[in-house]
PDB file of C-alpha atoms in Angstrom:
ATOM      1  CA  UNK A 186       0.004 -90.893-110.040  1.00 52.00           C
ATOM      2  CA  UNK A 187       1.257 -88.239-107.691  1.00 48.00           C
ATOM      3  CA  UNK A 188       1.122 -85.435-110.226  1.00 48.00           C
ATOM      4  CA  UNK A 189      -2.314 -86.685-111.284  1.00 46.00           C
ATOM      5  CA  UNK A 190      -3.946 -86.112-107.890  1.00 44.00           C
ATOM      6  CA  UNK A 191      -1.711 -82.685-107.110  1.00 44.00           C
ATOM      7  CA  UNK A 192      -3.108 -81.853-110.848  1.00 43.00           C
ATOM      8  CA  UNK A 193      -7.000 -82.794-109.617  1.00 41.00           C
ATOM      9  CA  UNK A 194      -6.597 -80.875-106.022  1.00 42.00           C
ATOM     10  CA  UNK A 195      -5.277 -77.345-107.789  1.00 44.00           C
ATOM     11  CA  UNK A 196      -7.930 -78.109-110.371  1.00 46.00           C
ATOM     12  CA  UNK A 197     -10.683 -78.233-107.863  1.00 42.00           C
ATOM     13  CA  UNK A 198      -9.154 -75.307-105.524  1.00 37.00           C
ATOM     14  CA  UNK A 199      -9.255 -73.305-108.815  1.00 43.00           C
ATOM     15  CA  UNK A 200     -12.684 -74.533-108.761  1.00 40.00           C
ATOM     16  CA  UNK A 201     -14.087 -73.187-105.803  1.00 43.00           C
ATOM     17  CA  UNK A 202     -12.529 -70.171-105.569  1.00 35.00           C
ATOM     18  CA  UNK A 203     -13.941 -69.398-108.819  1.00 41.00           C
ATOM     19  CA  UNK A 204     -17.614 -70.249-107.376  1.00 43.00           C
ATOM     20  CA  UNK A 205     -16.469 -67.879-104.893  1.00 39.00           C
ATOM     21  CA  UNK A 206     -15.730 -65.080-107.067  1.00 40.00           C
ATOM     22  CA  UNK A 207     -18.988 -65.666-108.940  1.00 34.00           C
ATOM     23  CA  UNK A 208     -20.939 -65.328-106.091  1.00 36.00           C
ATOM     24  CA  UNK A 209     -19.379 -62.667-104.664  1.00 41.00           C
ATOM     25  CA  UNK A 210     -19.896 -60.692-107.898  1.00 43.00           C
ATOM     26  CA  UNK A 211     -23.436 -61.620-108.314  1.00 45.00           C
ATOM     27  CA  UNK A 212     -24.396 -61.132-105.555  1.00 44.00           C
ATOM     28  CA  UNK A 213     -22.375 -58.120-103.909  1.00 44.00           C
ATOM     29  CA  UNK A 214     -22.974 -59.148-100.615  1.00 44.00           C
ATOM     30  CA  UNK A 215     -22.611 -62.172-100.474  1.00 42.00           C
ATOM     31  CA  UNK A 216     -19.107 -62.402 -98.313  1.00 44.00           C
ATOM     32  CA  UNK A 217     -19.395 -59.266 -96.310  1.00 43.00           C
ATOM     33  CA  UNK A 218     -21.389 -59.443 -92.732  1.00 47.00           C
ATOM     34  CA  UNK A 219     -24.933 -58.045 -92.491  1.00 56.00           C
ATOM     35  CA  UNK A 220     -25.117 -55.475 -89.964  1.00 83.00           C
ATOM     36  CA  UNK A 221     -28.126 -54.619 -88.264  1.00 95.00           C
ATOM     37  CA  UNK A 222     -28.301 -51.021 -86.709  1.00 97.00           C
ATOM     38  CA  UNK A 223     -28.317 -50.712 -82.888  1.00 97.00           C
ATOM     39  CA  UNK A 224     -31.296 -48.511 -82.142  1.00 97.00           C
ATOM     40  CA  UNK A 225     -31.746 -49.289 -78.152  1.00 98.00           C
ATOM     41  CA  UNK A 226     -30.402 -50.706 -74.660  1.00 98.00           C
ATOM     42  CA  UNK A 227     -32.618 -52.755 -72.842  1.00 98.00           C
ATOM     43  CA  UNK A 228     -32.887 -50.965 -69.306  1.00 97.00           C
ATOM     44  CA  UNK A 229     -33.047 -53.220 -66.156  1.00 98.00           C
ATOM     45  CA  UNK A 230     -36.639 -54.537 -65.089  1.00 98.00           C
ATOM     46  CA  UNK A 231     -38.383 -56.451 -62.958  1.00 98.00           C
ATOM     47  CA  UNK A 232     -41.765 -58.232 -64.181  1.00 98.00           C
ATOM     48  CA  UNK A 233     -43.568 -61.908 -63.332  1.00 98.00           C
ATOM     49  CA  UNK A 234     -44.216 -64.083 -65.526  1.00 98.00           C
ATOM     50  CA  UNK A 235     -47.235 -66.691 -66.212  1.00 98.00           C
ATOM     51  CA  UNK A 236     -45.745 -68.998 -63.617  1.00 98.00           C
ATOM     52  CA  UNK A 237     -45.220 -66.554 -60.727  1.00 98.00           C
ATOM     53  CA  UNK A 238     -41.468 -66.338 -60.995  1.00 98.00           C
ATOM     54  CA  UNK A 239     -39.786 -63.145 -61.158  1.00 98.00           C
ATOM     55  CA  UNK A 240     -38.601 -62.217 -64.408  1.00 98.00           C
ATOM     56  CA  UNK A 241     -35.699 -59.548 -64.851  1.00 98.00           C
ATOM     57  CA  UNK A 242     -33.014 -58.523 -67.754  1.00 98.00           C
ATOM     58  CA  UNK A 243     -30.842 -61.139 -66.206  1.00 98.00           C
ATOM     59  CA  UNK A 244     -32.835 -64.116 -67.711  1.00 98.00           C
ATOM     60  CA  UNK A 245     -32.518 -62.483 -71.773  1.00 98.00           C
ATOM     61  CA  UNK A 246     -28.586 -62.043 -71.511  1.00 97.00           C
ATOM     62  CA  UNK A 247     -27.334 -63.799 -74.078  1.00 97.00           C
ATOM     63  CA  UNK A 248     -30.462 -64.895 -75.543  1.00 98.00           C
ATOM     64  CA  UNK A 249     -32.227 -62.949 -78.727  1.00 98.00           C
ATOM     65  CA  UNK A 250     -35.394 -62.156 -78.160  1.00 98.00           C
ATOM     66  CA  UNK A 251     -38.386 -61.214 -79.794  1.00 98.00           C
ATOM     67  CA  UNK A 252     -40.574 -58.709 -77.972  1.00 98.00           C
ATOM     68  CA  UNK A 253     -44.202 -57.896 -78.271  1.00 98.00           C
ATOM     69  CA  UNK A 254     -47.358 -56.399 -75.912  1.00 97.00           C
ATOM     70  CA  UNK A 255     -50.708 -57.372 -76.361  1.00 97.00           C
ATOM     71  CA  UNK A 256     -53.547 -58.159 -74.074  1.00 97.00           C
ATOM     72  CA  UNK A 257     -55.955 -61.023 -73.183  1.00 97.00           C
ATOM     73  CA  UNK A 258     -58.601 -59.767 -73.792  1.00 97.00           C
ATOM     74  CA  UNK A 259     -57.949 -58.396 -77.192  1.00 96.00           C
ATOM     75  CA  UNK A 260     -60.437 -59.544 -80.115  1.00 94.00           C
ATOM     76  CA  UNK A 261     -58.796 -57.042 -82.141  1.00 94.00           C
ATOM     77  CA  UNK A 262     -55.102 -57.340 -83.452  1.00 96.00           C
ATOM     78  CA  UNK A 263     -53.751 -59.121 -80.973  1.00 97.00           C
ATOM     79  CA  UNK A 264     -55.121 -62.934 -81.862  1.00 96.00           C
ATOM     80  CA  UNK A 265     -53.215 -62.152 -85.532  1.00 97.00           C
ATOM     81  CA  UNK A 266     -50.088 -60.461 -83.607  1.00 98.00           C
ATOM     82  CA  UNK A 267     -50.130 -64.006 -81.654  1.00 97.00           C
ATOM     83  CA  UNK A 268     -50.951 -66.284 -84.691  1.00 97.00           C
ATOM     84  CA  UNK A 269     -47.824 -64.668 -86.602  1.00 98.00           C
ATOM     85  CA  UNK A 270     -45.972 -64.935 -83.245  1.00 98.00           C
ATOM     86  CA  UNK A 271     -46.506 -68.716 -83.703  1.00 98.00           C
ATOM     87  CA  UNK A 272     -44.978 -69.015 -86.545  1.00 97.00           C
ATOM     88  CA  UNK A 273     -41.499 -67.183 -85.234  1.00 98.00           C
ATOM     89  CA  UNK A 274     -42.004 -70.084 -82.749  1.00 98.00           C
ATOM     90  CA  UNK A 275     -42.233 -72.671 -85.104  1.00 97.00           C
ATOM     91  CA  UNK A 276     -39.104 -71.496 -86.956  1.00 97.00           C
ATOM     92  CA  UNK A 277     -37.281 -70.603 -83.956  1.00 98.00           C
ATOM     93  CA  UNK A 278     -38.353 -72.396 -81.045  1.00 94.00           C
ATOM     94  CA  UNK A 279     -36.374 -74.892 -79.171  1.00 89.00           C
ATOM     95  CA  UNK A 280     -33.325 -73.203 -80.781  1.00 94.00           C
ATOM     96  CA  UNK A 281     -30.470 -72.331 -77.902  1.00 91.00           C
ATOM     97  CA  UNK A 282     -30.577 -68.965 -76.307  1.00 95.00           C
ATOM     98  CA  UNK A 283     -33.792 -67.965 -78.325  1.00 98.00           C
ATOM     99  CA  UNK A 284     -36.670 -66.429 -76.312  1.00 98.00           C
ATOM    100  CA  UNK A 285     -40.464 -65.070 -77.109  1.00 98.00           C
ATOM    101  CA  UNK A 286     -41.498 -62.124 -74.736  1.00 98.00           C
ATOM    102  CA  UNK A 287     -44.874 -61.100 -74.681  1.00 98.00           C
ATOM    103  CA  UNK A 288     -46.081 -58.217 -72.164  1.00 98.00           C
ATOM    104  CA  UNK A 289     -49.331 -57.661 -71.235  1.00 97.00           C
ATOM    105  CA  UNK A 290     -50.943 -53.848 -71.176  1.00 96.00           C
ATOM    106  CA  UNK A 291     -53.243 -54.554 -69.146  1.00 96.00           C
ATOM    107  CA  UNK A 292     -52.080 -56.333 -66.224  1.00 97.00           C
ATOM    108  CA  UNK A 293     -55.434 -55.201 -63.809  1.00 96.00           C
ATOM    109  CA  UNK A 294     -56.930 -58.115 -66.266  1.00 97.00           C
ATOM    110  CA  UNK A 295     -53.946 -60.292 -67.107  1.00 98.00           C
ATOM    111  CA  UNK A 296     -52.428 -61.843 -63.944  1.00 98.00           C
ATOM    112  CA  UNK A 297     -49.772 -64.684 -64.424  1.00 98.00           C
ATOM    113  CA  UNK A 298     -52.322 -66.792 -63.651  1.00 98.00           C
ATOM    114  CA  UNK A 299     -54.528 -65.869 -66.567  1.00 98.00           C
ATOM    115  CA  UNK A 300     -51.685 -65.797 -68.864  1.00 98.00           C
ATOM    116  CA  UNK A 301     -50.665 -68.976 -67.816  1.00 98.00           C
ATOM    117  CA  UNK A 302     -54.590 -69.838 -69.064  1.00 98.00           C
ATOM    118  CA  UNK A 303     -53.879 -68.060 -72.278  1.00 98.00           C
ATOM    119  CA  UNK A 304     -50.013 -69.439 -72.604  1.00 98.00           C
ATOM    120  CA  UNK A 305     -52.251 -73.598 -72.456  1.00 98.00           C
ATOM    121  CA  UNK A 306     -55.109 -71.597 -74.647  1.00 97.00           C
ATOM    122  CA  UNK A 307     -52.614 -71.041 -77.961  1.00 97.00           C
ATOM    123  CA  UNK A 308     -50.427 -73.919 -76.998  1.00 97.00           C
ATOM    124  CA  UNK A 309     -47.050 -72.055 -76.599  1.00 98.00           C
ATOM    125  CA  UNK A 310     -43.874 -73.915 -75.029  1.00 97.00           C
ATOM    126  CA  UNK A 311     -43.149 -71.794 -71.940  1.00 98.00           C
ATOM    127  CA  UNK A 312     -39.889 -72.667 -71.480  1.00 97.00           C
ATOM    128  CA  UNK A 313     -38.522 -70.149 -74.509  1.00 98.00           C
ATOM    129  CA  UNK A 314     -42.045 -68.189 -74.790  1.00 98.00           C
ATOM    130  CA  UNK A 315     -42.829 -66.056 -71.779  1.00 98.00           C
ATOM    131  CA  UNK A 316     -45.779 -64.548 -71.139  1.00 98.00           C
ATOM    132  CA  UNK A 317     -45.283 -61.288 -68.591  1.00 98.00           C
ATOM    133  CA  UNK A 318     -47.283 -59.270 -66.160  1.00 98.00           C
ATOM    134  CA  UNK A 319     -46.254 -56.860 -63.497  1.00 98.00           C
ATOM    135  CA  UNK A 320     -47.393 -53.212 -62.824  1.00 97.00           C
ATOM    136  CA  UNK A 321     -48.315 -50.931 -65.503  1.00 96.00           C
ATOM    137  CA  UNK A 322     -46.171 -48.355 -65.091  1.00 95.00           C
ATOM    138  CA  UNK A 323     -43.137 -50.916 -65.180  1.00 97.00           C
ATOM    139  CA  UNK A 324     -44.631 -52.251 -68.254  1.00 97.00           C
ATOM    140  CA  UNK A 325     -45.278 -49.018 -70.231  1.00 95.00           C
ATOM    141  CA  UNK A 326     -42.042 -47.917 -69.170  1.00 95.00           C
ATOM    142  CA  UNK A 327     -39.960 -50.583 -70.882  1.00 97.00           C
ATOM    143  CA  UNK A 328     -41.992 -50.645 -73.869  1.00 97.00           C
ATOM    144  CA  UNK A 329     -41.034 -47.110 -74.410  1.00 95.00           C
ATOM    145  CA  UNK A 330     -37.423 -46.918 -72.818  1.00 96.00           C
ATOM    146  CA  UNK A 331     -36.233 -50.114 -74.034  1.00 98.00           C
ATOM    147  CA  UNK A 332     -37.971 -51.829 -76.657  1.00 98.00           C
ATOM    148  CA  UNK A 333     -39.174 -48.697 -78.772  1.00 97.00           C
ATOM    149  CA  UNK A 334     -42.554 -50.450 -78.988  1.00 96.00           C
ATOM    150  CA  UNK A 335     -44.346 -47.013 -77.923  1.00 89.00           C
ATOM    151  CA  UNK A 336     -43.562 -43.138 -77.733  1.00 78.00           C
ATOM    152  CA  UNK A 337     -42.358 -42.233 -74.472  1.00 76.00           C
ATOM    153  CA  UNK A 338     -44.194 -38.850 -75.665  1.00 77.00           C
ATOM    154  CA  UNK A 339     -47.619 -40.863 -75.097  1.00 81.00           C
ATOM    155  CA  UNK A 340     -46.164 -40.855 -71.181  1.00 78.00           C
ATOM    156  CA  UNK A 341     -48.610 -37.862 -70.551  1.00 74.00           C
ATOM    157  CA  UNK A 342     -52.003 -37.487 -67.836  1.00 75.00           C
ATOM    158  CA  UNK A 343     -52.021 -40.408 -65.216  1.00 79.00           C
ATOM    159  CA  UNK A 344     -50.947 -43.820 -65.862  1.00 74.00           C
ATOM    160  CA  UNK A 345     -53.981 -45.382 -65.268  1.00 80.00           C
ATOM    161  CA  UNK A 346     -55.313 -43.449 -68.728  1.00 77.00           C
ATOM    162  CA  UNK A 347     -52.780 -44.480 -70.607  1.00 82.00           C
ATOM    163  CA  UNK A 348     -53.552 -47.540 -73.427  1.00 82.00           C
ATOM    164  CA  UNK A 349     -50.322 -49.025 -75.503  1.00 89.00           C
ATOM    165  CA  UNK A 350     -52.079 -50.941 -77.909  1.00 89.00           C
ATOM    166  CA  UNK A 351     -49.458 -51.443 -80.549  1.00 94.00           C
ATOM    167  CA  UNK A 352     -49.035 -53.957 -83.798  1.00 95.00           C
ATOM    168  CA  UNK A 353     -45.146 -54.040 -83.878  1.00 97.00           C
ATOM    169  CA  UNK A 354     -42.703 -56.394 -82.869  1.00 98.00           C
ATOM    170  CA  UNK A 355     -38.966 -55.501 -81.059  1.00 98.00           C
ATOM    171  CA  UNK A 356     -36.158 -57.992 -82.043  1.00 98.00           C
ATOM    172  CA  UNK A 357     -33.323 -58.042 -79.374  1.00 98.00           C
ATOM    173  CA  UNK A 358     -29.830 -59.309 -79.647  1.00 98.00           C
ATOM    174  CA  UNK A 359     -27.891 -61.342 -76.858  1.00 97.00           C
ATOM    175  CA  UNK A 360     -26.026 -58.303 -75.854  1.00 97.00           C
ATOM    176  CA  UNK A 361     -29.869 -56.663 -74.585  1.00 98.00           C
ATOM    177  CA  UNK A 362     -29.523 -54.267 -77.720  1.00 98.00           C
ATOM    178  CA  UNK A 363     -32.489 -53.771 -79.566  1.00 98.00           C
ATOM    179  CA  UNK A 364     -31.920 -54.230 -83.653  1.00 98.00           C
ATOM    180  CA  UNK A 365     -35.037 -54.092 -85.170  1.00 98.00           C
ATOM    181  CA  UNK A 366     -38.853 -52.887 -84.789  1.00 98.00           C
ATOM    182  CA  UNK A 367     -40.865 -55.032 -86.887  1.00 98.00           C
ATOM    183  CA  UNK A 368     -44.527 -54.348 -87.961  1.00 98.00           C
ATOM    184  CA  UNK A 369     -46.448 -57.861 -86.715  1.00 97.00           C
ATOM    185  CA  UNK A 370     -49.212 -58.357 -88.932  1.00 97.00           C
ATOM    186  CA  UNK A 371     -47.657 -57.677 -92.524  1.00 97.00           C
ATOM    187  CA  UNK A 372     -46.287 -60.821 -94.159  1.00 97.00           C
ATOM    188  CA  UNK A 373     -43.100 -58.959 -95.562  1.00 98.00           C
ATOM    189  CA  UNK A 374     -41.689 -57.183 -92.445  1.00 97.00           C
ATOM    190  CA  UNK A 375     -42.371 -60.804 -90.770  1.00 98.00           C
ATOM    191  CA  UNK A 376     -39.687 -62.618 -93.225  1.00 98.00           C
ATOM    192  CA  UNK A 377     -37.416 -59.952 -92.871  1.00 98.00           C
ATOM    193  CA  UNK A 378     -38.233 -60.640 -89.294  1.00 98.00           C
ATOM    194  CA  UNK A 379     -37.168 -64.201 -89.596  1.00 98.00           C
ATOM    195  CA  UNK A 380     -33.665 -63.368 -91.883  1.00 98.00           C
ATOM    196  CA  UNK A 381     -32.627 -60.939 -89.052  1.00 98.00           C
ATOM    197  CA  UNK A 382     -33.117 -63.681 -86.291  1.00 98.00           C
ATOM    198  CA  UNK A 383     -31.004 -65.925 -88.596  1.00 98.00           C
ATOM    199  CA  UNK A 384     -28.305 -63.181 -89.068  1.00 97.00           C
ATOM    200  CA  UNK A 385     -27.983 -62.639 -85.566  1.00 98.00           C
ATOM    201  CA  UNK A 386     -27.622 -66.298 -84.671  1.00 96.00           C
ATOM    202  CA  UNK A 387     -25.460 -66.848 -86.904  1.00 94.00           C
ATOM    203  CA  UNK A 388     -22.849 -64.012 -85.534  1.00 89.00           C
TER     204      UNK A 388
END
């Protein structure tokens, strides 16, 4: 009896390593960690957000976050941008140290307040999606210094000229690195989106 069940254990180890080896060869990487590049450093901010509260880099560490900009107002891209944003919700929301942040670029409209209108108007769950405000210049800034979400060669004539009205999305890690820049309406660059939250949730 004893021989029988050390003859079944090596005959299922033999088993799965096998598998293993399969896999690994058809599918090459299979066993080897994905590695995303490091493109950025998220630079320390200070914004509000749709309830009032000050928002800084200190509430994203150790959380991965997916960044965007948009504005209330917007009848253009934005209501798609924010329709595809709901679906990085749904697949992601509620999961620890996971956070939404979405910026405003115009924040002479878009006061906490009226995000906090527009946060109720789309029904997204505040507590992981924020919605954020401040002053334009502080705004614009991190867009182009941290989240590579604009040129910082479009920082030219006086701020109060100056439009960001862009389509992409910024994926952050927990270490405030930024990993990915993501093109929000095109259904591809969305999945890959979603397989590069996984990977770094899983590290």
């Amino acid at each position: 009896m004893r021989k029988k069940i050390i003859l079944y254990t090596s005959f299922f180890v033999a088993l799965i390593v096998a598998f293993w080896i399969v896999l690994s060869y058809i599918i090459p990487d299979f066993n080897k960690k994905i590695d995303l590049p490091i493109l950025n450093t998220v630079k320390a901010f200070e914004l509000i957000d749709q309830d009032g509260n000050i928002f800084t880099e200190k509430n994203i560490e150790g959380k991965i976050c997916v960044v965007e900009y948009f504005f209330t107002t917007c009848h253009g891209i934005c209501p798609r941008m924010n329709t595809n944003m709901k679906k990085i919700a749904h697949a992601f929301g509620g999961t620890e140290n996971f956070m939404i942040l979405s910026h405003t670029v115009d924040p002479e409209t878009d006061s906490a307040g009226r995000l906090k209108i527009y946060a109720d108007s789309i029904h997204a769950n505040t507590t992981y999606w924020k919605f954020l405000t401040g002053s334009k210049e502080k705004l614009y800034t991190i867009a182009r210094n941290s989240y590579l979400l604009d040129d910082p060669k479009n920082n030219v004539g006086s701020m109060q000229e100056q439009f960001i009205h862009t389509r992409f999305f910024s994926l952050v890690d927990n270490q405030g690195q930024v990993r990915g820049v993501y093109d929000g309406l095109k259904e591809a660059e969305l999945e890959q989106l979603k397989k590069d939250i996984r990977t770094l949730l899983n590290q």
